[in-house]
Coordinates of C-alpha atoms and ligand atoms in Angstrom, one line a residue:
M402 CA 19.7 15.9 -3.7
P403 CA 22.8 17.0 -1.7
S404 CA 22.1 18.3 1.5
V405 CA 23.9 21.0 3.5
I406 CA 24.2 22.2 7.0
A407 CA 23.5 26.0 7.1
R408 CA 23.4 28.8 9.3
I409 CA 20.5 31.1 8.8
R410 CA 20.3 34.8 9.8
S411 CA 17.4 37.3 9.3
T412 CA 18.1 40.2 7.1
G413 CA 15.3 42.2 8.5
A414 CA 11.6 42.6 8.8
R415 CA 10.8 40.9 5.7
A416 CA 12.2 37.6 7.0
P417 CA 12.0 37.4 10.9
L418 CA 13.9 34.4 12.3
A419 CA 10.9 33.3 14.3
Q420 CA 8.7 33.0 11.1
L421 CA 11.1 30.4 9.7
L422 CA 10.0 28.0 12.4
T423 CA 6.3 28.2 11.2
V424 CA 6.8 27.9 7.4
P425 CA 6.0 24.2 6.3
L426 CA 9.2 23.5 4.5
G427 CA 10.1 20.3 6.3
L428 CA 13.3 21.7 7.6
D429 CA 15.5 19.6 10.1
V430 CA 16.2 22.5 12.5
W431 CA 19.4 21.6 14.7
E432 CA 20.2 24.8 16.7
V433 CA 18.1 27.7 17.7
R434 CA 19.8 30.9 19.0
P435 CA 18.5 34.5 19.3
D436 CA 20.5 35.6 16.1
H437 CA 20.6 32.6 14.0
L438 CA 19.3 28.9 13.3
V439 CA 21.3 26.0 12.2
L440 CA 19.6 23.5 10.1
Q441 CA 20.0 20.7 7.6
A442 CA 18.3 21.2 4.3
D443 CA 18.6 20.1 0.6
E444 CA 20.0 22.5 -1.8
A445 CA 16.4 23.3 -3.0
Q446 CA 15.2 24.2 0.4
A447 CA 18.3 26.3 1.0
A448 CA 17.8 28.2 -2.4
R449 CA 14.2 28.7 -1.3
L450 CA 15.1 30.2 2.1
Q451 CA 17.4 32.7 0.3
A452 CA 14.6 33.7 -2.0
M453 CA 12.4 34.3 1.0
G454 CA 15.1 36.9 2.1
Y455 CA 17.1 35.1 4.6
D456 CA 20.7 35.0 4.9
V457 CA 21.9 31.5 4.2
E458 CA 25.4 30.5 5.0
Q459 CA 26.6 27.0 4.2
L460 CA 28.5 25.6 7.0
Q461 CA 29.3 22.4 5.6
M462 CA 27.9 19.7 3.2
T463 CA 26.2 17.0 5.1
D464 CA 28.5 14.5 3.4
S465 CA 31.7 16.3 4.6
Y466 CA 30.2 16.8 8.1
L467 CA 29.6 13.0 8.4
S468 CA 33.2 12.1 7.0
D469 CA 34.6 14.6 9.5
F470 CA 32.8 13.5 12.7
A471 CA 31.1 10.1 12.1
T472 CA 34.6 8.4 12.2
A473 CA 35.2 4.7 13.3
R474 CA 36.7 6.2 16.5
A475 CA 33.5 8.2 17.1
V476 CA 31.5 5.0 16.5
A477 CA 33.4 2.8 18.9
G478 CA 33.0 4.8 22.0
Y479 CA 29.2 4.5 22.1
H480 CA 26.9 1.9 23.1
T481 CA 24.9 -0.2 20.5
V482 CA 21.5 -1.5 21.3
Q483 CA 23.2 -4.9 21.9
T484 CA 26.2 -3.6 24.1
L485 CA 23.8 -1.5 26.1
E486 CA 21.6 -4.6 26.8
E487 CA 24.7 -6.6 27.8
D488 CA 25.9 -3.9 30.1
L489 CA 22.5 -3.4 31.7
R490 CA 22.1 -7.1 32.3
R491 CA 25.6 -7.3 33.8
L492 CA 24.9 -4.5 36.2
A493 CA 21.6 -6.3 37.4
D494 CA 23.3 -9.7 37.5
D495 CA 26.2 -8.4 39.5
N496 CA 24.1 -6.5 41.9
P497 CA 20.9 -8.4 42.4
E498 CA 20.2 -6.8 46.0
V499 CA 19.9 -3.3 44.5
V500 CA 19.3 -3.7 40.9
E501 CA 16.7 -5.2 38.7
L502 CA 16.5 -5.1 34.9
R503 CA 13.0 -4.7 33.6
E504 CA 11.5 -4.7 30.1
I505 CA 9.0 -1.8 30.2
G506 CA 7.7 -2.4 26.6
R507 CA 8.6 -3.3 23.0
S508 CA 9.5 -0.9 20.2
I509 CA 7.6 -1.0 16.8
E510 CA 10.2 -3.3 15.6
N511 CA 9.9 -5.6 18.7
R512 CA 13.0 -4.7 20.4
P513 CA 12.8 -4.7 24.3
L514 CA 12.7 -1.3 26.0
W515 CA 14.8 -1.7 29.0
A516 CA 14.9 0.0 32.3
L517 CA 16.9 -0.6 35.3
R518 CA 15.1 -0.3 38.7
I519 CA 17.8 0.7 41.2
G520 CA 17.0 0.6 44.9
E521 CA 16.6 -1.8 47.9
R522 CA 12.8 -1.3 48.4
R523 CA 9.9 -1.8 46.1
G524 CA 6.8 0.4 46.1
S525 CA 8.6 3.2 48.0
A526 CA 6.8 6.5 47.6
H527 CA 10.2 8.1 46.6
K528 CA 11.0 7.3 43.0
V529 CA 12.7 9.2 40.2
A530 CA 13.0 8.4 36.4
V531 CA 15.9 9.1 34.2
M532 CA 15.6 8.6 30.3
G533 CA 17.8 8.9 27.3
C534 CA 17.5 8.6 23.5
H535 CA 14.2 9.4 22.5
H536 CA 16.0 10.6 19.4
A537 CA 18.0 8.2 17.5
R538 CA 21.0 10.4 16.4
E539 CA 21.5 11.7 19.9
W540 CA 24.1 9.0 21.1
I541 CA 25.4 10.9 24.1
S542 CA 22.0 10.8 25.5
V543 CA 22.4 7.1 26.1
E544 CA 25.8 7.4 27.7
V545 CA 24.9 10.0 30.5
P546 CA 22.0 8.0 31.9
Y547 CA 23.8 4.8 31.6
R548 CA 26.8 6.0 33.4
L549 CA 24.6 7.6 36.2
A550 CA 23.1 4.0 36.6
E551 CA 26.5 2.6 37.0
Y552 CA 27.6 5.3 39.4
L553 CA 24.6 4.7 41.7
V554 CA 25.3 1.0 41.8
D555 CA 29.1 1.5 42.3
N556 CA 28.2 4.0 45.2
A557 CA 25.2 2.0 46.7
S558 CA 27.0 1.8 50.0
T559 CA 28.3 5.3 50.1
E560 CA 26.2 8.5 51.3
P561 CA 24.0 10.0 50.0
V562 CA 23.4 7.3 47.5
Q563 CA 23.0 4.7 50.0
S564 CA 20.2 6.6 51.9
W565 CA 18.3 7.3 48.5
L566 CA 18.5 3.5 47.7
Q567 CA 17.3 2.6 51.1
R568 CA 14.4 4.8 51.0
G569 CA 13.5 5.0 47.3
E570 CA 14.1 3.9 43.7
V571 CA 15.7 5.3 40.6
W572 CA 14.6 4.1 37.4
V573 CA 16.8 4.4 34.4
A574 CA 15.8 3.8 31.0
P575 CA 18.8 4.9 28.6
M576 CA 17.3 4.0 25.2
V577 CA 13.7 4.8 24.7
N578 CA 14.1 4.5 20.7
P579 CA 16.2 1.4 20.0
D580 CA 14.8 1.0 16.4
G581 CA 16.0 4.5 15.6
H582 CA 19.3 4.0 17.2
E583 CA 20.0 0.8 15.3
H584 CA 19.0 2.7 12.1
T585 CA 21.7 5.4 12.9
R586 CA 24.3 2.6 13.3
A587 CA 23.4 0.6 10.1
Q588 CA 22.0 3.2 7.8
N589 CA 21.7 7.0 8.6
R590 CA 23.7 8.5 11.3
L591 CA 21.3 11.4 11.2
W592 CA 18.0 9.5 11.8
R593 CA 15.9 11.2 14.5
K594 CA 12.5 9.5 14.7
N595 CA 11.3 5.9 15.6
R596 CA 10.7 3.3 12.6
R597 CA 7.0 3.6 12.2
R598 CA 5.7 3.2 8.6
N599 CA 3.4 5.9 7.9
P600 CA 0.3 5.7 5.5
D601 CA 2.1 8.1 2.9
G602 CA 5.1 5.8 2.8
S603 CA 7.2 8.0 4.9
I604 CA 8.9 6.6 8.0
G605 CA 8.9 7.7 11.6
V606 CA 7.1 9.4 14.3
D607 CA 8.9 11.9 16.7
P608 CA 8.6 10.2 20.0
N609 CA 9.3 13.3 21.8
R610 CA 6.1 14.9 20.1
N611 CA 3.9 12.0 20.8
Y612 CA 3.0 12.3 24.4
G613 CA -0.4 13.1 25.5
Y614 CA -0.4 16.6 27.1
M615 CA -1.4 19.4 24.7
W616 CA -0.7 16.9 21.9
G617 CA -0.8 18.2 18.5
V618 CA -1.8 21.7 19.4
L619 CA 1.0 23.1 17.3
N620 CA 1.6 22.6 13.5
V621 CA 5.0 24.2 13.0
N622 CA 8.5 22.9 11.8
T623 CA 9.4 21.9 15.3
S624 CA 6.2 20.2 15.9
S625 CA 4.6 18.9 12.5
H626 CA 1.6 17.0 11.4
V627 CA 3.3 16.1 8.2
P628 CA 4.5 12.5 8.5
S629 CA 7.6 13.0 6.4
D630 CA 8.8 15.8 8.6
E631 CA 11.6 15.2 11.3
T632 CA 9.2 16.3 14.2
Y633 CA 6.1 14.4 13.1
V634 CA 3.7 14.2 16.0
G635 CA 2.0 11.0 15.0
P636 CA -1.7 10.3 14.2
R637 CA -2.7 10.8 17.8
A638 CA -1.1 11.0 21.3
F639 CA 0.5 7.8 22.3
S640 CA 0.1 6.2 19.0
E641 CA 3.8 4.8 19.3
P642 CA 4.6 1.7 21.5
E643 CA 7.8 3.4 22.8
T644 CA 5.8 6.5 24.2
R645 CA 3.0 4.1 25.5
A646 CA 5.8 2.2 27.4
V647 CA 7.0 5.3 29.1
R648 CA 3.4 6.3 29.8
N649 CA 2.6 3.1 31.4
L650 CA 5.8 3.2 33.5
V651 CA 5.2 6.7 34.8
A652 CA 1.4 5.9 35.4
R653 CA 2.3 2.9 37.3
E654 CA 5.3 4.2 39.4
F655 CA 4.2 7.8 40.4
F656 CA 7.7 9.3 40.0
G657 CA 8.4 12.4 42.1
G658 CA 10.4 13.8 39.1
V659 CA 11.6 12.8 35.6
L660 CA 14.8 13.8 33.9
T661 CA 15.1 13.2 30.1
Y662 CA 18.4 13.6 28.2
H663 CA 18.8 14.8 24.6
S664 CA 21.4 16.5 22.6
Y665 CA 22.8 19.0 21.5
S666 CA 23.0 22.7 22.6
Q667 CA 23.7 22.7 26.2
L668 CA 20.4 23.6 27.7
I669 CA 18.4 22.7 30.6
L670 CA 14.7 23.2 29.7
Y671 CA 11.7 23.2 31.9
P672 CA 8.0 23.4 31.1
W673 CA 6.1 24.7 29.1
G674 CA 7.1 23.9 25.5
Y675 CA 3.7 24.2 24.0
T676 CA 3.2 27.9 25.0
S677 CA 5.2 30.9 25.4
G678 CA 3.2 31.4 28.7
P679 CA 4.9 30.3 32.1
V680 CA 3.9 27.6 34.2
E681 CA 0.7 28.9 35.9
D682 CA 1.6 27.7 39.7
E683 CA 4.0 30.0 41.0
S684 CA 5.4 27.6 43.4
D685 CA 6.0 24.9 40.9
L686 CA 7.5 27.5 38.5
G687 CA 9.8 28.5 41.2
T688 CA 10.9 25.1 42.3
M689 CA 11.6 24.1 38.6
R690 CA 13.4 27.3 37.6
G691 CA 15.5 27.0 40.9
L692 CA 16.4 23.5 40.2
A693 CA 17.2 24.2 36.6
E694 CA 19.4 27.1 37.8
D695 CA 21.1 25.0 40.5
M696 CA 22.0 22.4 37.8
Q697 CA 23.3 25.1 35.4
R698 CA 25.7 26.1 38.2
L699 CA 26.7 22.6 39.1
I700 CA 27.6 21.8 35.6
R701 CA 29.5 25.0 35.1
G702 CA 31.5 24.2 38.3
V703 CA 32.9 20.9 36.7
H704 CA 34.6 22.0 33.4
G705 CA 33.3 25.6 33.1
E706 CA 30.7 24.7 30.4
T707 CA 27.6 26.7 30.0
Y708 CA 24.2 24.9 30.0
T709 CA 21.5 27.6 29.8
A710 CA 18.6 27.0 32.0
Q711 CA 15.3 28.4 30.3
Q712 CA 11.7 27.5 29.7
A713 CA 11.5 25.0 26.8
S714 CA 9.3 27.2 24.6
E715 CA 12.1 29.8 24.6
L716 CA 14.1 27.4 22.5
Y717 CA 11.3 26.7 20.1
P718 CA 7.7 25.6 20.5
T719 CA 7.0 21.9 20.8
A720 CA 3.8 20.1 21.8
G721 CA 3.6 16.6 23.2
D722 CA 7.0 16.3 24.5
T723 CA 8.0 14.2 27.6
T724 CA 8.6 17.1 29.9
D725 CA 5.3 19.0 29.3
W726 CA 3.4 15.7 29.6
V727 CA 5.1 14.7 32.9
Y728 CA 4.5 18.1 34.5
G729 CA 1.1 18.7 32.8
E730 CA -0.2 15.2 33.8
Y731 CA 1.4 14.6 37.2
G732 CA 2.5 18.1 38.5
V733 CA 6.0 16.9 39.3
P734 CA 9.2 18.5 38.4
S735 CA 10.6 17.4 34.7
F736 CA 13.4 18.7 32.7
T737 CA 14.9 18.0 29.4
V738 CA 18.7 18.4 29.4
E739 CA 20.3 19.0 26.2
L740 CA 24.0 17.7 26.2
R741 CA 27.2 18.6 24.5
P742 CA 28.3 20.0 22.3
A743 CA 27.1 23.8 22.2
T744 CA 27.3 24.0 18.4
A745 CA 27.3 22.2 15.0
L746 CA 30.8 23.1 14.3
E747 CA 32.0 21.1 17.4
G748 CA 30.1 18.1 16.1
G749 CA 26.4 18.7 16.7
F750 CA 24.7 15.4 17.0
I751 CA 28.0 13.5 16.6
L752 CA 29.9 14.3 19.7
P753 CA 33.5 13.1 19.5
A754 CA 33.9 10.1 21.6
D755 CA 36.7 11.7 23.8
Q756 CA 33.9 14.1 25.2
I757 CA 31.8 11.3 26.5
E758 CA 33.5 11.3 29.9
P759 CA 33.9 14.9 30.4
C760 CA 30.1 15.4 29.5
W761 CA 29.2 12.7 32.0
E762 CA 31.6 14.3 34.6
E763 CA 30.0 17.7 34.2
N764 CA 26.4 16.3 34.3
R765 CA 26.9 14.1 37.4
P766 CA 26.5 16.6 40.1
A767 CA 23.5 18.1 38.5
A768 CA 21.9 14.7 37.9
L769 CA 22.5 13.9 41.8
A770 CA 21.1 17.1 42.9
F771 CA 18.0 16.4 41.0
L772 CA 17.8 12.8 42.4
G773 CA 18.3 14.3 45.9
N774 CA 15.7 16.9 45.5
V775 CA 13.1 14.2 44.8
L776 CA 14.4 11.3 47.0
D777 CA 15.2 13.5 50.1
R778 CA 11.6 14.9 50.3
P779 CA 9.7 14.1 53.5
E780 CA 7.3 11.2 53.3
P781 CA 4.1 12.6 51.6
Ligands
ZN632 ZN1 16.3 15.2 21.1

């Protein structure tokens, strides 16, 4: 059945927007704003939303969206599983004194999950982790952490990077979901989940709902127990090899902070996602809110783009994501950054390749500020 990208507005009390996130329609929600949602739906789902009393405005047929944005040029600018591995290997081979390539686990289709350990010392108390591409279609979320790794290596003998790498480590895993990413190159550009075969015949668990803090406590469109849904949480916490690899890394290395990139919407999200209540510890909340606001200011200072700092659940409720788990389990600052663009009409998940560089440029000072916050802390 043809599918559409549609903007949904509430027409009144009979059909409040928030309620739409809780109905079990299997919707693929792309964008959540105070006055509208953007989602991908087949025509029957769209008709049903209209019948429920929502205002459904078709922005584009999914096919025409793909032919507008998923061009050869848009593909050429981004890493593949293979070119990423080559580039990570090259960075490590060319700079053995400061970089080490580590396999942190294997995906469900047995692809290696790669991370760079950047730093002169091992076993330092100062460590930070940066990750990308939990969600296959969010290609820009590979490029920003990859470029950050490259930048750290290129500036290893310049302050402040030099001191950070002398006293600490930065771990960068740019592609947590390589199977899904490969699928977006070969088959379906808009694939989101991993490639788990579910018992009901559907495919995929959402890796960013599979972490083990408050896992599974919600059952809504944005955090679903229905295997065929885009946000399927999996049969149990850490059921997936990709999230187990991240869990094992974080459990072993005791990071002082974790930054994970996604797209799109231009947001800086801090815990909690599973509840609308704030982080209970006021000092932690102040630290994370302050850092998120600093990052927002630093990003805006580069090209004038607004990335809104907010609690994750203000976007939509999610249980079992990386950011809640890192803070909930380890009590250290953790953020999800939703990269460019701001809207579906600017490409949504398919960011034009000529925006990779400016997107990285504007995120660089914010990422460095986060690294500095963790790596410059006094010895514990
Ligand atoms: Zn994502």
